[in-house]
């Protein structure tokens, strides 16, 4: 959220925070998946594309459908929310179409371009939801946002924080992230990079957690920060004890670069 929202009840205030936090986690997951796809765009990248498409089908689309079942009917019944909901429904259609483009792409570069378009579209969509839709419902005396979201796992998250976003179908082949894979190709050296300096401070850690949740065992992620991320590292260790090996690649004075490797 970029502005203070005066909710109609403490429960609604907590609901706004929970949904915004889940959005940040999803943004982080998508950022990692797209970065991985871009990272491998110079060669064969079927695994990275399959992982992105699987995440979209299993997490992003169900999230959109849950919004359409719970939040959108309430908002569309309000005069100030009707056009907003129409626009967001159109964005859902566009998101599904771009996911289809990623899946149908005939080249790694084409898949990467569509993946980046999906990330940009999702960012615009989340801005509308966080900054307009949620405050509208949270401040409405006619609706309880907390009640609308009751039991909506797709909107509130609630995963265990370990390996979220991976299914057996979307798990990358052995050696993903810098070594040979079962498909007979070799991924480029290094790991996808997430520049956290451009992420708003209020959602920065949640976004990073989402990206780390999407890192498969044996794979990695490099983050670039403008300060020593010691508090983040402490939170990661408490959240997923022992899951990541952590190495400083650059330690100031201007930039800090940290590599996370998910242990198999």
GROMACS .gro file of C-alpha atoms in nm:
model
  264
    1UNK     CA    1   0.000   0.000   0.000
    2UNK     CA    2   0.133   0.344  -0.087
    3UNK     CA    3  -0.110   0.548   0.122
    4UNK     CA    4  -0.267   0.525   0.464
    5UNK     CA    5  -0.602   0.346   0.456
    6UNK     CA    6  -0.852   0.420   0.733
    7UNK     CA    7  -1.038   0.091   0.753
    8UNK     CA    8  -1.387   0.049   0.895
    9UNK     CA    9  -1.263  -0.205   1.152
   10UNK     CA   10  -0.938  -0.353   1.287
   11UNK     CA   11  -1.024  -0.680   1.111
   12UNK     CA   12  -1.050  -0.499   0.778
   13UNK     CA   13  -0.717  -0.325   0.840
   14UNK     CA   14  -0.556  -0.665   0.901
   15UNK     CA   15  -0.720  -0.799   0.585
   16UNK     CA   16  -0.576  -0.514   0.376
   17UNK     CA   17  -0.230  -0.585   0.514
   18UNK     CA   18  -0.262  -0.960   0.458
   19UNK     CA   19  -0.368  -0.924   0.094
   20UNK     CA   20  -0.102  -0.662   0.019
   21UNK     CA   21   0.161  -0.886   0.176
   22UNK     CA   22   0.044  -1.182  -0.033
   23UNK     CA   23   0.061  -0.964  -0.342
   24UNK     CA   24   0.421  -0.878  -0.259
   25UNK     CA   25   0.504  -1.247  -0.221
   26UNK     CA   26   0.348  -1.321  -0.559
   27UNK     CA   27   0.538  -1.033  -0.717
   28UNK     CA   28   0.860  -1.177  -0.582
   29UNK     CA   29   0.781  -1.525  -0.712
   30UNK     CA   30   0.701  -1.386  -1.056
   31UNK     CA   31   1.013  -1.169  -1.054
   32UNK     CA   32   1.232  -1.473  -0.988
   33UNK     CA   33   1.061  -1.684  -1.254
   34UNK     CA   34   1.088  -1.410  -1.517
   35UNK     CA   35   1.448  -1.335  -1.421
   36UNK     CA   36   1.527  -1.704  -1.461
   37UNK     CA   37   1.361  -1.703  -1.803
   38UNK     CA   38   1.554  -1.393  -1.912
   39UNK     CA   39   1.874  -1.545  -1.774
   40UNK     CA   40   1.838  -1.848  -2.000
   41UNK     CA   41   1.702  -1.666  -2.306
   42UNK     CA   42   2.032  -1.699  -2.492
   43UNK     CA   43   1.986  -2.074  -2.525
   44UNK     CA   44   1.729  -2.345  -2.471
   45UNK     CA   45   1.504  -2.257  -2.178
   46UNK     CA   46   1.218  -2.509  -2.167
   47UNK     CA   47   1.247  -2.567  -1.794
   48UNK     CA   48   1.233  -2.197  -1.703
   49UNK     CA   49   0.933  -2.144  -1.928
   50UNK     CA   50   0.753  -2.450  -1.793
   51UNK     CA   51   0.808  -2.331  -1.437
   52UNK     CA   52   0.666  -1.987  -1.516
   53UNK     CA   53   0.361  -2.128  -1.694
   54UNK     CA   54   0.299  -2.380  -1.414
   55UNK     CA   55   0.316  -2.105  -1.151
   56UNK     CA   56   0.075  -1.890  -1.351
   57UNK     CA   57  -0.173  -2.176  -1.390
   58UNK     CA   58  -0.145  -2.293  -1.028
   59UNK     CA   59  -0.112  -1.962  -0.841
   60UNK     CA   60  -0.180  -1.654  -1.054
   61UNK     CA   61  -0.497  -1.766  -1.234
   62UNK     CA   62  -0.660  -1.913  -0.919
   63UNK     CA   63  -0.579  -1.584  -0.743
   64UNK     CA   64  -0.756  -1.392  -1.019
   65UNK     CA   65  -1.059  -1.621  -1.009
   66UNK     CA   66  -1.081  -1.584  -0.631
   67UNK     CA   67  -1.086  -1.205  -0.673
   68UNK     CA   68  -1.370  -1.237  -0.921
   69UNK     CA   69  -1.570  -1.450  -0.677
   70UNK     CA   70  -1.519  -1.244  -0.364
   71UNK     CA   71  -1.393  -0.888  -0.407
   72UNK     CA   72  -1.516  -0.781  -0.747
   73UNK     CA   73  -1.892  -0.839  -0.699
   74UNK     CA   74  -1.887  -0.624  -0.385
   75UNK     CA   75  -1.686  -0.345  -0.547
   76UNK     CA   76  -1.886  -0.346  -0.871
   77UNK     CA   77  -2.202  -0.284  -0.670
   78UNK     CA   78  -2.057   0.050  -0.559
   79UNK     CA   79  -2.081   0.343  -0.798
   80UNK     CA   80  -1.717   0.438  -0.742
   81UNK     CA   81  -1.599   0.082  -0.803
   82UNK     CA   82  -1.788  -0.024  -1.114
   83UNK     CA   83  -1.547   0.108  -1.378
   84UNK     CA   84  -1.247  -0.001  -1.174
   85UNK     CA   85  -1.374  -0.359  -1.163
   86UNK     CA   86  -1.445  -0.354  -1.537
   87UNK     CA   87  -1.085  -0.250  -1.600
   88UNK     CA   88  -0.946  -0.516  -1.367
   89UNK     CA   89  -1.156  -0.789  -1.528
   90UNK     CA   90  -1.015  -0.684  -1.865
   91UNK     CA   91  -0.666  -0.713  -1.718
   92UNK     CA   92  -0.744  -1.067  -1.603
   93UNK     CA   93  -0.830  -1.157  -1.961
   94UNK     CA   94  -0.506  -0.997  -2.078
   95UNK     CA   95  -0.302  -1.180  -1.812
   96UNK     CA   96  -0.437  -1.519  -1.923
   97UNK     CA   97  -0.365  -1.429  -2.286
   98UNK     CA   98  -0.003  -1.339  -2.205
   99UNK     CA   99   0.043  -1.664  -2.012
  100UNK     CA  100  -0.077  -1.844  -2.325
  101UNK     CA  101   0.180  -1.648  -2.527
  102UNK     CA  102   0.458  -1.761  -2.294
  103UNK     CA  103   0.346  -2.121  -2.333
  104UNK     CA  104   0.317  -2.102  -2.712
  105UNK     CA  105   0.642  -1.913  -2.774
  106UNK     CA  106   0.860  -2.094  -3.026
  107UNK     CA  107   1.191  -1.940  -2.914
  108UNK     CA  108   1.351  -1.870  -2.575
  109UNK     CA  109   1.370  -1.500  -2.659
  110UNK     CA  110   1.000  -1.491  -2.745
  111UNK     CA  111   0.911  -1.666  -2.419
  112UNK     CA  112   1.129  -1.423  -2.224
  113UNK     CA  113   0.967  -1.121  -2.389
  114UNK     CA  114   0.619  -1.249  -2.308
  115UNK     CA  115   0.728  -1.329  -1.953
  116UNK     CA  116   0.850  -0.973  -1.904
  117UNK     CA  117   0.519  -0.844  -2.043
  118UNK     CA  118   0.334  -1.061  -1.791
  119UNK     CA  119   0.540  -0.917  -1.507
  120UNK     CA  120   0.470  -0.559  -1.616
  121UNK     CA  121   0.098  -0.624  -1.658
  122UNK     CA  122   0.075  -0.792  -1.319
  123UNK     CA  123   0.251  -0.497  -1.153
  124UNK     CA  124  -0.001  -0.252  -1.300
  125UNK     CA  125  -0.288  -0.478  -1.192
  126UNK     CA  126  -0.160  -0.507  -0.835
  127UNK     CA  127  -0.120  -0.131  -0.809
  128UNK     CA  128  -0.490  -0.089  -0.889
  129UNK     CA  129  -0.586  -0.354  -0.638
  130UNK     CA  130  -0.361  -0.236  -0.355
  131UNK     CA  131  -0.415   0.136  -0.399
  132UNK     CA  132  -0.777   0.153  -0.517
  133UNK     CA  133  -0.981  -0.165  -0.475
  134UNK     CA  134  -0.872  -0.271  -0.127
  135UNK     CA  135  -0.906   0.079   0.027
  136UNK     CA  136  -1.247   0.116  -0.136
  137UNK     CA  137  -1.376  -0.203   0.025
  138UNK     CA  138  -1.195  -0.154   0.356
  139UNK     CA  139  -1.350   0.189   0.411
  140UNK     CA  140  -1.700   0.093   0.296
  141UNK     CA  141  -1.962   0.076   0.572
  142UNK     CA  142  -2.160  -0.164   0.353
  143UNK     CA  143  -1.897  -0.437   0.334
  144UNK     CA  144  -1.655  -0.617   0.560
  145UNK     CA  145  -1.335  -0.690   0.373
  146UNK     CA  146  -1.243  -0.946   0.636
  147UNK     CA  147  -1.571  -1.131   0.577
  148UNK     CA  148  -1.530  -1.117   0.199
  149UNK     CA  149  -1.187  -1.278   0.234
  150UNK     CA  150  -1.280  -1.541   0.491
  151UNK     CA  151  -1.131  -1.874   0.388
  152UNK     CA  152  -0.990  -1.734   0.063
  153UNK     CA  153  -0.649  -1.904   0.065
  154UNK     CA  154  -0.581  -1.785  -0.292
  155UNK     CA  155  -0.600  -1.422  -0.178
  156UNK     CA  156  -0.446  -1.446   0.168
  157UNK     CA  157  -0.168  -1.694   0.106
  158UNK     CA  158  -0.090  -1.909   0.406
  159UNK     CA  159   0.170  -2.137   0.249
  160UNK     CA  160   0.449  -2.277   0.460
  161UNK     CA  161   0.716  -2.057   0.306
  162UNK     CA  162   0.922  -2.350   0.186
  163UNK     CA  163   0.933  -2.423  -0.182
  164UNK     CA  164   0.605  -2.249  -0.252
  165UNK     CA  165   0.526  -2.221  -0.619
  166UNK     CA  166   0.671  -2.559  -0.715
  167UNK     CA  167   0.480  -2.872  -0.790
  168UNK     CA  168   0.606  -3.206  -0.902
  169UNK     CA  169   0.522  -3.107  -1.257
  170UNK     CA  170   0.705  -2.775  -1.240
  171UNK     CA  171   1.018  -2.886  -1.053
  172UNK     CA  172   1.325  -2.809  -1.262
  173UNK     CA  173   1.549  -3.079  -1.390
  174UNK     CA  174   1.860  -3.172  -1.192
  175UNK     CA  175   2.145  -2.931  -1.236
  176UNK     CA  176   1.928  -2.627  -1.305
  177UNK     CA  177   2.118  -2.305  -1.250
  178UNK     CA  178   2.463  -2.338  -1.400
  179UNK     CA  179   2.515  -2.704  -1.483
  180UNK     CA  180   2.387  -2.974  -1.714
  181UNK     CA  181   2.019  -3.065  -1.697
  182UNK     CA  182   1.821  -3.373  -1.792
  183UNK     CA  183   1.708  -3.206  -2.115
  184UNK     CA  184   2.062  -3.231  -2.251
  185UNK     CA  185   2.128  -2.855  -2.251
  186UNK     CA  186   2.353  -2.645  -2.030
  187UNK     CA  187   2.220  -2.342  -1.846
  188UNK     CA  188   2.436  -2.028  -1.853
  189UNK     CA  189   2.658  -1.969  -1.550
  190UNK     CA  190   2.544  -1.753  -1.262
  191UNK     CA  191   2.196  -1.703  -1.123
  192UNK     CA  192   1.898  -1.474  -1.181
  193UNK     CA  193   1.931  -1.132  -1.022
  194UNK     CA  194   1.673  -0.934  -0.825
  195UNK     CA  195   1.754  -0.564  -0.779
  196UNK     CA  196   1.571  -0.484  -0.457
  197UNK     CA  197   1.676  -0.118  -0.464
  198UNK     CA  198   1.379  -0.040  -0.688
  199UNK     CA  199   1.121  -0.219  -0.471
  200UNK     CA  200   0.922   0.004  -0.230
  201UNK     CA  201   1.052  -0.038   0.121
  202UNK     CA  202   0.713  -0.134   0.267
  203UNK     CA  203   0.692  -0.449   0.055
  204UNK     CA  204   1.061  -0.515  -0.009
  205UNK     CA  205   1.113  -0.805   0.228
  206UNK     CA  206   0.784  -0.973   0.136
  207UNK     CA  207   0.879  -0.949  -0.232
  208UNK     CA  208   1.218  -1.104  -0.163
  209UNK     CA  209   1.054  -1.384   0.038
  210UNK     CA  210   0.830  -1.456  -0.260
  211UNK     CA  211   1.129  -1.473  -0.491
  212UNK     CA  212   1.314  -1.704  -0.253
  213UNK     CA  213   1.008  -1.927  -0.223
  214UNK     CA  214   1.028  -1.979  -0.599
  215UNK     CA  215   1.394  -2.090  -0.594
  216UNK     CA  216   1.411  -2.463  -0.658
  217UNK     CA  217   1.653  -2.691  -0.469
  218UNK     CA  218   1.998  -2.661  -0.620
  219UNK     CA  219   1.917  -2.327  -0.785
  220UNK     CA  220   1.998  -1.978  -0.669
  221UNK     CA  221   1.913  -1.610  -0.664
  222UNK     CA  222   2.132  -1.303  -0.634
  223UNK     CA  223   1.992  -0.987  -0.477
  224UNK     CA  224   2.138  -0.639  -0.508
  225UNK     CA  225   2.073  -0.394  -0.223
  226UNK     CA  226   2.190  -0.047  -0.125
  227UNK     CA  227   2.265  -0.150   0.234
  228UNK     CA  228   2.395  -0.454   0.418
  229UNK     CA  229   2.087  -0.683   0.434
  230UNK     CA  230   2.166  -0.834   0.774
  231UNK     CA  231   1.805  -0.798   0.904
  232UNK     CA  232   1.678  -0.969   0.589
  233UNK     CA  233   1.923  -1.257   0.632
  234UNK     CA  234   1.807  -1.303   0.991
  235UNK     CA  235   1.444  -1.310   0.877
  236UNK     CA  236   1.519  -1.561   0.602
  237UNK     CA  237   1.691  -1.790   0.850
  238UNK     CA  238   1.399  -1.771   1.093
  239UNK     CA  239   1.144  -1.818   0.815
  240UNK     CA  240   1.314  -2.111   0.639
  241UNK     CA  241   1.585  -2.243   0.875
  242UNK     CA  242   1.881  -2.392   0.692
  243UNK     CA  243   1.719  -2.386   0.349
  244UNK     CA  244   1.968  -2.145   0.189
  245UNK     CA  245   2.341  -2.114   0.168
  246UNK     CA  246   2.428  -1.743   0.168
  247UNK     CA  247   2.738  -1.580   0.017
  248UNK     CA  248   2.829  -1.213  -0.009
  249UNK     CA  249   2.953  -1.138  -0.361
  250UNK     CA  250   2.990  -0.765  -0.297
  251UNK     CA  251   2.989  -0.593   0.040
  252UNK     CA  252   2.963  -0.219  -0.010
  253UNK     CA  253   3.037   0.054   0.031
  254UNK     CA  254   2.769   0.144  -0.228
  255UNK     CA  255   2.612  -0.184  -0.336
  256UNK     CA  256   2.567  -0.514  -0.160
  257UNK     CA  257   2.522  -0.832  -0.362
  258UNK     CA  258   2.420  -1.155  -0.190
  259UNK     CA  259   2.380  -1.500  -0.343
  260UNK     CA  260   2.124  -1.747  -0.206
  261UNK     CA  261   2.158  -2.114  -0.301
  262UNK     CA  262   1.868  -2.341  -0.209
  263UNK     CA  263   1.998  -2.660  -0.056
  264UNK     CA  264   1.875  -2.981  -0.217
   0.00000   0.00000   0.00000
